[in-house]
Tab-separated table of C-alpha atoms (C1' of nucleotides) in Angstrom:
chain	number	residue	atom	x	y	z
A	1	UNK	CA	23.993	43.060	27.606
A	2	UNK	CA	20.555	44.546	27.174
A	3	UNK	CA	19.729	40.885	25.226
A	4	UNK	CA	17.411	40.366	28.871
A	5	UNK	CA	15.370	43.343	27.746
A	6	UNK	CA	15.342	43.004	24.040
A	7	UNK	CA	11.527	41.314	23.983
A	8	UNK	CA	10.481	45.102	24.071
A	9	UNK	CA	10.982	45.030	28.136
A	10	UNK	CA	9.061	42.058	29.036
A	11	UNK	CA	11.216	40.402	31.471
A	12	UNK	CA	8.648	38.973	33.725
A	13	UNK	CA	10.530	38.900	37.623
A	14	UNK	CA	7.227	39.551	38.709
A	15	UNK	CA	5.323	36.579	39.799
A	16	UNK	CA	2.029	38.921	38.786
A	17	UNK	CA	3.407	38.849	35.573
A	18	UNK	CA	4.417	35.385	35.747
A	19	UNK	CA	0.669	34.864	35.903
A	20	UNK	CA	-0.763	36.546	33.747
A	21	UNK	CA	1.913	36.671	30.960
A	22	UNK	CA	0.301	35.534	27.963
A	23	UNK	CA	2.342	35.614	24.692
A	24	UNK	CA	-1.242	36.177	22.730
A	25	UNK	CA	-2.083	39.416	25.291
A	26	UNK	CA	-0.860	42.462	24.068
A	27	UNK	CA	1.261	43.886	27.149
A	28	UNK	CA	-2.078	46.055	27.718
A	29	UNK	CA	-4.397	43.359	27.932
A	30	UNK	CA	-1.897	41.292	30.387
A	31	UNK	CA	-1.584	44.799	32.038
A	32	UNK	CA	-5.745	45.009	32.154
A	33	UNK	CA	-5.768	40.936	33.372
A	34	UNK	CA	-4.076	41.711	36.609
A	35	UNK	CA	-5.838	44.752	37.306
A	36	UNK	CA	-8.546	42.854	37.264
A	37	UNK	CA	-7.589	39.663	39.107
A	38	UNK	CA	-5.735	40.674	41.940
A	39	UNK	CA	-6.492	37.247	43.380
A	40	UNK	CA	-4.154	35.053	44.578
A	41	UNK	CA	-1.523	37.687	45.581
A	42	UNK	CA	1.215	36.833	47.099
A	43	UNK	CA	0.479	38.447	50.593
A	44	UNK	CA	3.652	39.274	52.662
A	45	UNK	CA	4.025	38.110	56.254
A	46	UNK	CA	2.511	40.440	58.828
A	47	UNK	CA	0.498	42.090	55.857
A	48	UNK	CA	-3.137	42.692	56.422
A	49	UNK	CA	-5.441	40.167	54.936
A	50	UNK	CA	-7.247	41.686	51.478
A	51	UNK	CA	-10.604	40.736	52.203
A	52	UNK	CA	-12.569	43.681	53.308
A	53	UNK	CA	-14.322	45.115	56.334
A	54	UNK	CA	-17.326	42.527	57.053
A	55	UNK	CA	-20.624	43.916	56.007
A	56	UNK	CA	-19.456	46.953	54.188
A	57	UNK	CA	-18.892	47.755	50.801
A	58	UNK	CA	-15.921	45.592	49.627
A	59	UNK	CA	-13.410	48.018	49.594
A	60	UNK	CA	-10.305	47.912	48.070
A	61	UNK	CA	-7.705	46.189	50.730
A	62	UNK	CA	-4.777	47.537	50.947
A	63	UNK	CA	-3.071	44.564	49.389
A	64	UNK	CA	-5.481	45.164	46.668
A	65	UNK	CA	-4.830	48.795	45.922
A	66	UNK	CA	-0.834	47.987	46.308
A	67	UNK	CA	-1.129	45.471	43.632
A	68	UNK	CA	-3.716	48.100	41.116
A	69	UNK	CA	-0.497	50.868	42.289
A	70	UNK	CA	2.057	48.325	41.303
A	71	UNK	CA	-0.090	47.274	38.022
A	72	UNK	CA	-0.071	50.529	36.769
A	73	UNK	CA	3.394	51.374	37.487
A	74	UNK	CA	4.517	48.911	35.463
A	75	UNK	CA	2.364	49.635	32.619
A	76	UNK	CA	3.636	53.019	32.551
A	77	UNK	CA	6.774	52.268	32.594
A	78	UNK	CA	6.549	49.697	30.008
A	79	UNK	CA	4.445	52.570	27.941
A	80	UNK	CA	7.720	54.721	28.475
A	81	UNK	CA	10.028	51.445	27.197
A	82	UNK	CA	7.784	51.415	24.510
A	83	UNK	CA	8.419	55.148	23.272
A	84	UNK	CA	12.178	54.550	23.545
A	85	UNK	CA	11.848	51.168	21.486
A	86	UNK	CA	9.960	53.441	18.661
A	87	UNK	CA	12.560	56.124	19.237
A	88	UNK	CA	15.454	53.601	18.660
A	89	UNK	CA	13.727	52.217	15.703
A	90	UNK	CA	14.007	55.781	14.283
A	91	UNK	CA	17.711	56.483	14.739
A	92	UNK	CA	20.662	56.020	12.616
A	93	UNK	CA	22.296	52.724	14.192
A	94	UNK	CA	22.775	49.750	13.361
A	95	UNK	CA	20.035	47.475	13.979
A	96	UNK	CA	19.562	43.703	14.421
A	97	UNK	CA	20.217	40.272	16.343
A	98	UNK	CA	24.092	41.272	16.380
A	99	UNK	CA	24.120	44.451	17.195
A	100	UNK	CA	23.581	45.438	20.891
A	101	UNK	CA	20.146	47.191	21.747
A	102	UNK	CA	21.160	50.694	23.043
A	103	UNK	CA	20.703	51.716	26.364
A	104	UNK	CA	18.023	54.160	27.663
A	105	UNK	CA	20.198	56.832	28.273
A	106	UNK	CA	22.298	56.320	24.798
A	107	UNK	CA	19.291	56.360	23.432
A	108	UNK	CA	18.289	59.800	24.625
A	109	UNK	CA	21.890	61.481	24.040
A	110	UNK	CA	21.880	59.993	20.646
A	111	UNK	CA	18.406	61.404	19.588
A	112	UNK	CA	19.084	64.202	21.132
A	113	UNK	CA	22.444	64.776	19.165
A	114	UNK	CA	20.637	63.613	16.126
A	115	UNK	CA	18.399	66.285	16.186
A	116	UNK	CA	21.152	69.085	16.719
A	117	UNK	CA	22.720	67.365	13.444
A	118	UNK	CA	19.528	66.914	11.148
A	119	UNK	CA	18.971	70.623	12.345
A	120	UNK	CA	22.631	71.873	11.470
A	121	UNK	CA	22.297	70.063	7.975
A	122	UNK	CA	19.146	71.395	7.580
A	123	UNK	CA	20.752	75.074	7.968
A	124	UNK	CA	23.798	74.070	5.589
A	125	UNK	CA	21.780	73.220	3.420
A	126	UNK	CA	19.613	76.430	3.258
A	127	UNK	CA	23.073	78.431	3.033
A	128	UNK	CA	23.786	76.196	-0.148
A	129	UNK	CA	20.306	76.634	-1.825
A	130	UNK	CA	20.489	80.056	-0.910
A	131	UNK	CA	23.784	80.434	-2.901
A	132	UNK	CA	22.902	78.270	-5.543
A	133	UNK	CA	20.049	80.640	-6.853
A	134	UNK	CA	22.146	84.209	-5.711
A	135	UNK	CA	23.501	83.790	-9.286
A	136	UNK	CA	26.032	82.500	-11.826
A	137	UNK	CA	28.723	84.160	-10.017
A	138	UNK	CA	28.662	82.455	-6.732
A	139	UNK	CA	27.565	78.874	-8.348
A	140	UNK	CA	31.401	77.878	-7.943
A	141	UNK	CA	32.068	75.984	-4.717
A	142	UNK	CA	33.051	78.089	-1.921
A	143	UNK	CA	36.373	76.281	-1.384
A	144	UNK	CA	37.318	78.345	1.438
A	145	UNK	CA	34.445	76.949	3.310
A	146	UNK	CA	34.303	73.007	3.411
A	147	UNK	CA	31.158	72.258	3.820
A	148	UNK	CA	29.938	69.512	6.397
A	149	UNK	CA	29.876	65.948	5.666
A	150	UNK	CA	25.823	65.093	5.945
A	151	UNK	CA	25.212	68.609	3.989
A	152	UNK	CA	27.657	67.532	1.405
A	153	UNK	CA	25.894	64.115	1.083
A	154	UNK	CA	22.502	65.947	0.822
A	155	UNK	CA	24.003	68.104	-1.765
A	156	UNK	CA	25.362	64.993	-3.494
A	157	UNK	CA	22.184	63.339	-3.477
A	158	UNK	CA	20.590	66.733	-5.296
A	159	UNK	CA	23.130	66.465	-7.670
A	160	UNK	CA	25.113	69.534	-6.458
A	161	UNK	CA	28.673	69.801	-8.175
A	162	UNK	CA	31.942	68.650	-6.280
A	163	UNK	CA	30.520	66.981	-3.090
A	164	UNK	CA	30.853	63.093	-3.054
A	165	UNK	CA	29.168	61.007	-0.398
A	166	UNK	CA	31.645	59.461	2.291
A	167	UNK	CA	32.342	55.874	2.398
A	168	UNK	CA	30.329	54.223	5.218
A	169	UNK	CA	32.483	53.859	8.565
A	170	UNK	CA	32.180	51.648	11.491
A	171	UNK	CA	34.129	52.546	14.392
A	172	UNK	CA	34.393	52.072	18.174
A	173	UNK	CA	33.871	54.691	20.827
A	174	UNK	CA	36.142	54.182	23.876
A	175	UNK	CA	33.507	54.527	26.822
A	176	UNK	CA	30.050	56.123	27.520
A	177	UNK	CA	26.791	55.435	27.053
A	178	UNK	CA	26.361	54.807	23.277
A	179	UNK	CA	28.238	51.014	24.255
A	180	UNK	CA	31.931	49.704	22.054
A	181	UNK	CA	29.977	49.523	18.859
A	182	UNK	CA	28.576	52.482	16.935
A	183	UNK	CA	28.334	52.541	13.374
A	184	UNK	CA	29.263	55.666	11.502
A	185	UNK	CA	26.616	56.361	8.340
A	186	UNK	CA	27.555	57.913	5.285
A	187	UNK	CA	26.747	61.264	4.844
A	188	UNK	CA	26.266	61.481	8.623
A	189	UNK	CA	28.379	62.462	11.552
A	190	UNK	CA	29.386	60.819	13.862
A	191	UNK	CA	26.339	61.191	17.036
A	192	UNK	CA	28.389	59.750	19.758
A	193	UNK	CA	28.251	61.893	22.788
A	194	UNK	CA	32.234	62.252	22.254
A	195	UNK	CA	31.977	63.495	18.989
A	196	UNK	CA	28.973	65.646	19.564
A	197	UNK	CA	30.348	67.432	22.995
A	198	UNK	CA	29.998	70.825	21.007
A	199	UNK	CA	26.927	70.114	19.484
A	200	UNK	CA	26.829	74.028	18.314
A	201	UNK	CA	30.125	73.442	16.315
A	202	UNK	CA	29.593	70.997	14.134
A	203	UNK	CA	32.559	70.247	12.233
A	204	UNK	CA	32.556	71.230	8.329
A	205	UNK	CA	35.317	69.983	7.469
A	206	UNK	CA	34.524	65.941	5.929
A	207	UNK	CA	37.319	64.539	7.639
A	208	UNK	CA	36.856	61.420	9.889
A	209	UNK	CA	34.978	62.469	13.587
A	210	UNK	CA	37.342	62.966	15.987
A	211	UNK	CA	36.233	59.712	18.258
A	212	UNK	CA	36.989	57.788	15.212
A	213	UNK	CA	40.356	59.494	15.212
A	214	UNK	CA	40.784	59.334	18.862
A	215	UNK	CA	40.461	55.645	18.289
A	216	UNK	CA	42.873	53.093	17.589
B	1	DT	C1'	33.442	39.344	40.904
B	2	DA	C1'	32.378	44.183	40.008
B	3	DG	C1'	29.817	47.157	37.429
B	4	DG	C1'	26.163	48.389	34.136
B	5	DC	C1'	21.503	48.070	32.897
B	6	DC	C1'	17.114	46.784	33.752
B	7	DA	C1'	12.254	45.705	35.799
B	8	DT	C1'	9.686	45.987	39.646
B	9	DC	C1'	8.068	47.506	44.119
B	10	DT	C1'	7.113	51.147	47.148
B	11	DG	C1'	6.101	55.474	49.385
B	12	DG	C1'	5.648	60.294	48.617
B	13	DT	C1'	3.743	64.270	46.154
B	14	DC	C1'	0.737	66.656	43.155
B	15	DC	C1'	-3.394	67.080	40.482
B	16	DT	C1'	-8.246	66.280	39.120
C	1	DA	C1'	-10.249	59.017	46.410
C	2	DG	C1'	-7.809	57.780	42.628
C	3	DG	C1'	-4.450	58.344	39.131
C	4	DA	C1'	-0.005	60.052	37.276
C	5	DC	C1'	4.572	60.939	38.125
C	6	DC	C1'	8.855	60.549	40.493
C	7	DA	C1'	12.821	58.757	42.985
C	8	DG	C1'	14.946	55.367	45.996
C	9	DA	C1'	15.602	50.524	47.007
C	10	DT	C1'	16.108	45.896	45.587
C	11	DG	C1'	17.324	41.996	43.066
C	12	DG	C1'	18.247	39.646	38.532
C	13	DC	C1'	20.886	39.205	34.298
C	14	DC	C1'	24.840	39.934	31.571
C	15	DT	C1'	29.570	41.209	30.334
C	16	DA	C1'	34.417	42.408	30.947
DNA sequence: TAGGCCATCTGGTCCT
DNA sequence: AGGACCAGATGGCCTA
């Protein structure tokens, strides 16, 4: 659904951008062309006409400064699309022509979720370095405390005893923002908003996340 | 066709 | 005055 927006939020409904966009131009430079050319605007009926007081100094009409306002609206907003492109390219999704861009918003709860998990591992994984060098006693597992899934992958990956990574998952959330598809990543869990609505208790158990067990 | 998501325009507010 | 930021309105595109 977001396929209109995919081209790194170029769609160009604008006739200003209509004008002036150039596939060669960097967004910037297209941005910089119509500050510069306000010419041939599309003046509104009833508007004032842009040319300036006679005599004076050639003012900026109001037409003129709308279109500079408008101009730089969009280029901060496309600065701000930009950001969440670069923030998307970052996070643990699947990516590519078949896979649906995420949205703005599931963008945001997913990072932000990510973060609360990366953090979370990064504590587990403390506690498990932490007991790793207390001492030969306590290098057995601590059965009666699974450990969670990404720590146990991280542990894996150092070569710690007993902890196998999970198999990779791909599962469907019901509703919200993150869209149908979501792909689960081994070692990970799952980031969905439904999984992750008790961010502060992560599960530690490496059992399936509960939206892919909510799931059919 | 309804709803979601988006880009854009626009006016207001705040800051420098 | 000019720029940045914000929120509401509007209209287009896409999907279920």
């Amino acid at each position: 659904m977001d396929s209109d927006v995919a081209s790194s939020s170029s769609r160009a409904s604008s006739p200003e951008l209509e004008e002036a966009g150039s596939p060669e131009l960097p967004p910037s430079r297209v941005f910089e062309a119509l500050c510069r050319e306000p010419g041939a605007p599309q003046r509104r009926p009833g508007e004032p006409s842009p040319s300036g007081p006679a005599g004076g100094k050639p003012r900026a009409s109001r037409q003129e400064q709308r279109l500079k306002v408008n101009s730089r609206e969009r280029r901060r907003m496309h600065d701000l699309n930009q950001a969440l492109d670069g923030l998307r390219e970052v996070m643990p999704y699947s990516q590519g022509p078949a896979v649906r861009k995420l949205s703005k918003i599931a963008t945001l709860l997913l990072a932000r979720n990510y973060i609360l998990t990366l953090s979370s591992s990064l504590q587990e994984m403390r506690r498990l370095l932490s007991e790793l060098h207390a001492g030969p006693r306590s290098q057995q597992l601590p059965q009666a405390r699974p450990m969670h899934p990404a720590a146990c992958s991280l542990a894996a990956a150092a070569g710690y005893p007993g902890c196998r990574p999970a198999p990779q998952e791909t599962h469907r959330t019901a509703a919200g923002p993150l869209g149908p598809f979501y792909r689960h990543y081994s070692g990970l869990p799952c980031l969905c908003s439904v999984c992750q609505a008790a961010p502060q208790e992560l599960p530690r158990t490496a059992a399936a996340p509960s939206c892919l067990r909510a799931s059919k």
